[in-house]
Tab-separated table of C-alpha atoms in Angstrom:
chain	number	residue	atom	x	y	z
A	1	MET	CA	96.904	114.816	37.749
A	2	ASP	CA	96.028	112.451	35.000
A	3	ARG	CA	92.947	111.452	33.460
A	4	ARG	CA	92.517	108.597	35.446
A	5	ARG	CA	92.870	110.131	39.051
A	6	ILE	CA	90.487	113.079	37.614
A	7	SER	CA	87.987	110.446	36.641
A	8	LEU	CA	88.100	108.524	40.145
A	9	THR	CA	87.846	112.032	41.930
A	10	VAL	CA	84.708	112.842	39.897
A	11	TYR	CA	82.814	109.449	40.358
A	12	LEU	CA	83.810	109.259	44.131
A	13	MET	CA	82.059	112.778	44.383
A	14	VAL	CA	79.298	111.798	42.411
A	15	ALA	CA	78.718	108.526	44.647
A	16	ALA	CA	79.212	110.965	47.962
A	17	VAL	CA	76.576	113.223	46.529
A	18	TRP	CA	73.906	110.803	45.702
A	19	GLN	CA	74.138	109.031	49.246
A	20	ILE	CA	73.951	112.482	50.863
A	21	TYR	CA	70.672	113.065	48.739
A	22	LEU	CA	69.073	109.706	49.435
A	23	ILE	CA	69.880	110.505	53.310
A	24	VAL	CA	68.503	114.053	53.085
A	25	SER	CA	65.219	112.279	51.389
A	26	ALA	CA	65.094	109.609	54.031
A	27	PHE	CA	65.096	112.087	57.064
A	28	ARG	CA	62.615	114.421	55.355
A	29	ASP	CA	60.020	111.766	54.129
A	30	ALA	CA	60.319	109.215	56.904
A	31	PRO	CA	58.058	110.851	59.274
A	32	VAL	CA	55.364	110.766	56.798
A	33	LEU	CA	55.822	106.926	56.181
A	34	ARG	CA	55.745	106.397	60.112
A	35	ALA	CA	52.384	108.380	59.899
A	36	VAL	CA	51.259	106.428	56.821
A	37	LEU	CA	51.999	103.205	58.504
A	38	ALA	CA	50.436	104.381	61.898
A	39	GLY	CA	47.191	105.205	59.812
A	40	LEU	CA	46.998	102.134	57.797
A	41	GLY	CA	47.144	99.871	60.743
A	42	GLY	CA	48.001	96.279	60.448
A	43	GLU	CA	51.685	95.133	60.354
A	44	ALA	CA	54.165	96.951	58.049
A	45	SER	CA	56.273	95.292	55.474
A	46	PRO	CA	59.877	94.078	56.813
A	47	VAL	CA	61.410	96.438	54.411
A	48	SER	CA	59.574	99.325	55.642
A	49	ARG	CA	59.970	98.402	59.400
A	50	SER	CA	63.824	97.866	58.746
A	51	PHE	CA	63.971	101.287	56.985
A	52	LEU	CA	62.412	103.027	59.980
A	53	GLY	CA	64.633	101.111	62.395
A	54	LEU	CA	67.955	101.693	60.527
A	55	TYR	CA	67.560	105.150	58.594
A	56	LEU	CA	68.959	107.268	61.434
A	57	PHE	CA	72.516	105.557	61.199
A	58	TRP	CA	72.381	105.904	57.304
A	59	PRO	CA	74.850	109.074	57.520
A	60	LEU	CA	77.491	106.723	58.438
A	61	VAL	CA	77.317	105.431	54.872
A	62	PRO	CA	78.829	108.274	53.190
A	63	ILE	CA	81.374	109.132	55.808
A	64	ALA	CA	82.463	105.407	55.480
A	65	SER	CA	82.710	105.398	52.095
A	66	SER	CA	84.352	108.839	52.051
A	67	LEU	CA	87.051	107.668	54.128
A	68	LEU	CA	87.464	104.657	52.254
A	69	ALA	CA	87.691	106.493	49.016
A	70	LEU	CA	90.445	108.730	50.516
A	71	ALA	CA	92.382	106.178	51.743
A	72	ALA	CA	91.934	104.298	48.538
A	73	LEU	CA	93.123	107.426	46.323
A	74	ARG	CA	96.331	107.878	48.585
A	75	ARG	CA	97.309	104.318	47.973
A	76	GLU	CA	96.276	104.199	44.565
A	77	ARG	CA	99.608	103.565	43.001
A	78	ASP	CA	100.622	100.959	45.209
A	79	HIS	CA	97.315	99.316	45.305
A	80	PRO	CA	95.444	99.659	41.758
A	81	SER	CA	92.558	97.328	43.194
A	82	SER	CA	91.734	99.406	46.291
A	83	ILE	CA	90.092	102.031	43.931
A	84	ALA	CA	88.183	99.764	42.076
A	85	ALA	CA	86.719	98.349	45.591
A	86	ALA	CA	86.069	101.827	46.837
A	87	LEU	CA	84.257	102.774	43.716
A	88	ILE	CA	82.062	99.534	43.846
A	89	LEU	CA	81.246	100.071	47.475
A	90	SER	CA	80.424	103.649	46.995
A	91	PHE	CA	78.210	103.231	44.180
A	92	GLY	CA	76.936	99.938	45.840
A	93	ALA	CA	75.975	101.646	48.886
A	94	GLY	CA	73.894	104.164	46.777
A	95	LEU	CA	72.298	101.682	45.086
A	96	VAL	CA	71.343	99.870	48.330
A	97	LEU	CA	70.322	103.022	50.022
A	98	HIS	CA	68.186	103.829	46.858
A	99	VAL	CA	66.404	100.364	46.517
A	100	TRP	CA	65.581	100.393	49.958
A	101	LEU	CA	64.073	103.799	50.288
A	102	HIS	CA	61.799	102.995	47.212
A	103	LEU	CA	60.902	99.597	48.681
A	104	ALA	CA	60.116	100.916	51.905
A	105	PHE	CA	58.211	103.862	50.669
A	106	PHE	CA	56.100	102.974	47.537
A	107	ARG	CA	54.105	99.861	48.636
A	108	PRO	CA	52.647	101.749	51.801
A	109	LEU	CA	52.125	104.999	50.053
A	110	SER	CA	50.459	103.180	47.143
A	111	GLN	CA	48.120	101.537	49.699
A	112	ALA	CA	47.427	104.422	51.696
A	113	VAL	CA	46.752	106.748	48.212
A	114	GLY	CA	44.669	103.394	47.178
A	115	ALA	CA	42.577	103.744	50.425
A	116	LEU	CA	41.986	107.479	50.255
A	117	ARG	CA	40.725	107.111	46.650
B	1	MET	CA	106.507	127.452	16.111
B	2	SER	CA	103.972	130.113	16.258
B	3	ALA	CA	101.907	131.327	19.656
B	4	GLY	CA	98.769	130.000	18.530
B	5	ALA	CA	100.068	126.526	17.096
B	6	THR	CA	98.450	123.319	18.470
B	7	VAL	CA	100.965	121.722	20.775
B	8	ARG	CA	101.342	117.839	19.990
B	9	ARG	CA	101.741	115.669	23.176
B	10	PRO	CA	103.343	112.437	23.434
B	11	PRO	CA	100.693	109.337	23.515
B	12	ALA	CA	101.613	108.742	27.306
B	13	GLU	CA	100.445	112.068	28.522
B	14	THR	CA	97.271	112.038	26.189
B	15	ASN	CA	95.879	108.593	27.685
B	16	ASP	CA	95.424	107.472	30.918
B	17	GLY	CA	98.583	108.635	32.997
B	18	ALA	CA	101.230	106.153	32.629
B	19	ARG	CA	98.970	103.086	31.671
B	20	GLY	CA	98.129	104.608	28.353
B	21	SER	CA	94.845	102.689	28.084
B	22	GLY	CA	92.550	104.219	25.997
B	23	GLY	CA	89.660	101.761	26.497
B	24	LEU	CA	89.692	102.738	30.149
B	25	SER	CA	89.381	106.463	29.490
B	26	ALA	CA	86.258	105.378	26.977
B	27	ALA	CA	84.614	103.667	30.124
B	28	TRP	CA	85.104	106.560	32.092
B	29	LEU	CA	83.283	108.742	29.643
B	30	LEU	CA	80.741	106.421	28.742
B	31	ALA	CA	79.545	105.038	32.129
B	32	PRO	CA	77.626	108.276	32.859
B	33	VAL	CA	75.918	108.081	29.373
B	34	VAL	CA	74.943	104.516	30.325
B	35	TRP	CA	73.425	106.025	33.558
B	36	GLN	CA	71.612	108.675	32.012
B	37	ALA	CA	70.452	106.258	29.376
B	38	TRP	CA	69.034	103.851	32.098
B	39	VAL	CA	67.265	106.986	33.959
B	40	VAL	CA	65.666	108.051	30.532
B	41	GLY	CA	64.399	104.439	30.076
B	42	VAL	CA	62.900	104.169	33.420
B	43	ALA	CA	61.306	107.541	32.849
B	44	TRP	CA	59.911	106.548	29.734
B	45	LEU	CA	58.423	103.126	30.705
B	46	ARG	CA	56.867	104.384	34.372
B	47	PHE	CA	55.791	107.940	33.620
B	48	PRO	CA	52.948	107.561	31.405
B	49	ARG	CA	51.356	105.418	33.829
B	50	LEU	CA	52.271	107.726	36.797
B	51	GLN	CA	50.765	110.539	34.890
B	52	ALA	CA	47.371	108.947	34.804
B	53	LEU	CA	47.657	108.129	38.400
B	54	PHE	CA	48.716	111.713	39.441
B	55	VAL	CA	45.814	113.107	37.686
B	56	GLY	CA	43.729	111.116	39.584
B	57	LEU	CA	45.212	112.191	42.855
B	58	GLY	CA	43.732	115.628	42.205
B	59	GLY	CA	45.510	119.127	43.248
B	60	SER	CA	48.434	120.733	41.936
B	61	LEU	CA	51.507	118.643	41.272
B	62	PRO	CA	54.819	119.890	42.864
B	63	PHE	CA	57.013	121.513	40.616
B	64	LEU	CA	59.545	118.797	40.137
B	65	THR	CA	56.797	116.617	39.192
B	66	SER	CA	54.790	118.742	36.937
B	67	SER	CA	58.601	119.849	35.091
B	68	PHE	CA	59.492	116.426	35.012
B	69	LEU	CA	56.291	115.266	33.215
B	70	ALA	CA	56.710	118.266	30.766
B	71	CYS	CA	60.227	117.406	29.959
B	72	TYR	CA	60.639	113.481	29.965
B	73	ARG	CA	59.869	112.909	26.372
B	74	PHE	CA	62.730	115.256	25.526
B	75	LEU	CA	65.292	113.672	27.725
B	76	PRO	CA	66.702	111.007	25.320
B	77	LEU	CA	68.461	114.283	23.830
B	78	VAL	CA	70.793	114.303	26.980
B	79	PRO	CA	72.588	110.888	26.668
B	80	THR	CA	72.483	111.520	23.005
B	81	ALA	CA	74.406	114.790	23.313
B	82	PHE	CA	76.707	113.300	25.876
B	83	LEU	CA	77.659	110.546	23.697
B	84	LEU	CA	78.298	112.547	20.937
B	85	VAL	CA	80.495	114.969	23.017
B	86	SER	CA	82.095	111.826	24.611
B	87	LEU	CA	82.997	110.210	21.212
B	88	ASP	CA	84.304	113.421	19.789
B	89	LEU	CA	86.555	113.531	22.882
B	90	LEU	CA	87.782	110.026	22.481
B	91	ALA	CA	88.548	110.473	18.812
B	92	ARG	CA	90.942	113.823	19.614
B	93	PRO	CA	93.779	112.180	21.493
B	94	ARG	CA	94.796	110.555	18.248
B	95	ARG	CA	95.177	114.026	16.865
B	96	GLY	CA	96.919	115.368	19.965
B	97	GLU	CA	93.995	117.876	20.740
B	98	VAL	CA	93.058	116.788	24.022
B	99	SER	CA	93.486	118.876	27.397
B	100	LEU	CA	92.909	117.735	30.679
B	101	ALA	CA	90.544	120.373	31.467
B	102	ARG	CA	88.278	119.664	28.789
B	103	TYR	CA	88.224	116.172	29.569
B	104	ALA	CA	87.793	116.796	33.032
B	105	ALA	CA	84.785	119.470	32.337
B	106	VAL	CA	83.057	116.821	29.850
B	107	LEU	CA	83.150	114.315	32.747
B	108	ILE	CA	82.087	116.608	35.316
B	109	ALA	CA	78.773	117.696	33.338
B	110	SER	CA	77.966	114.104	32.078
B	111	ALA	CA	78.435	112.438	35.544
B	112	GLY	CA	76.485	115.457	37.094
B	113	SER	CA	73.977	115.303	34.693
B	114	ALA	CA	73.405	111.449	35.398
B	115	LEU	CA	72.969	112.127	39.132
B	116	ALA	CA	70.628	115.188	38.293
B	117	LEU	CA	68.375	113.320	36.139
B	118	GLN	CA	68.205	110.448	38.739
B	119	ILE	CA	67.314	113.009	41.572
B	120	TRP	CA	64.968	114.768	39.668
B	121	MET	CA	63.136	111.539	38.540
B	122	ASP	CA	63.199	110.363	42.058
B	123	GLU	CA	61.608	113.428	43.357
B	124	ALA	CA	59.163	113.764	40.823
B	125	GLU	CA	57.822	110.328	41.440
B	126	ILE	CA	57.423	110.495	44.999
B	127	GLY	CA	56.773	114.148	45.446
B	128	PRO	CA	52.951	113.792	44.394
B	129	PHE	CA	52.083	110.675	46.828
B	130	ILE	CA	53.954	112.887	49.736
B	131	ALA	CA	52.104	115.773	48.812
B	132	VAL	CA	48.631	114.036	48.902
B	133	LEU	CA	49.452	112.353	52.280
B	134	TRP	CA	50.405	115.929	53.896
B	135	ARG	CA	47.300	117.385	52.622
B	136	VAL	CA	45.325	114.599	54.084
B	137	GLY	CA	46.935	114.252	57.424
């Protein structure tokens, strides 16, 4: 195993752990967000609504990106660009989940905390 | 050759596989340092304001938040340390002293630290909001 392969494996594992953490956070905190939105009344932002509608499907993301990463690692010697695509997709997916989670949470939570104060 | 002597390796083995691109090796090692620096920068920008807000919320702060608030000013030491270790490692192949195990250990520690910092900051940020909402509702 050379340095490049070690680096790719480490990076892909870090991306997978990051995605799994975000999914655990989503499942842990979504009931709180739902209760806050119900308590606030009015209409939730599209980001929050889309988050609550879709977070149950988030576990598909690390499964898909892990399968892609494994395939890319296997074909690395023949198709060096496939590994770059796998890395970009893995970290890109993590970043999208991260931003989505934060946008979905912070505005309603700030509103709720502001209302409580 | 004595048993304890350093074995000098040919350049193809000490670089990135058959390609021998030291620049790529630098990118692999330094990318987690950039991630760490980004997290630390965000923490320094956001947390002074959040600290005041958390005090206003009342109650005791979750452990991850209070520990992060106590430590975030010292967090620039993390990317600095990993930058120095990575640069040291990158300078070594020219002297033929690099080992794959050491490279892997530094990369795992560096990338793992970046992820740990990110998760710690995220939990520290959202924890007090969740706690206050559980307390009220």
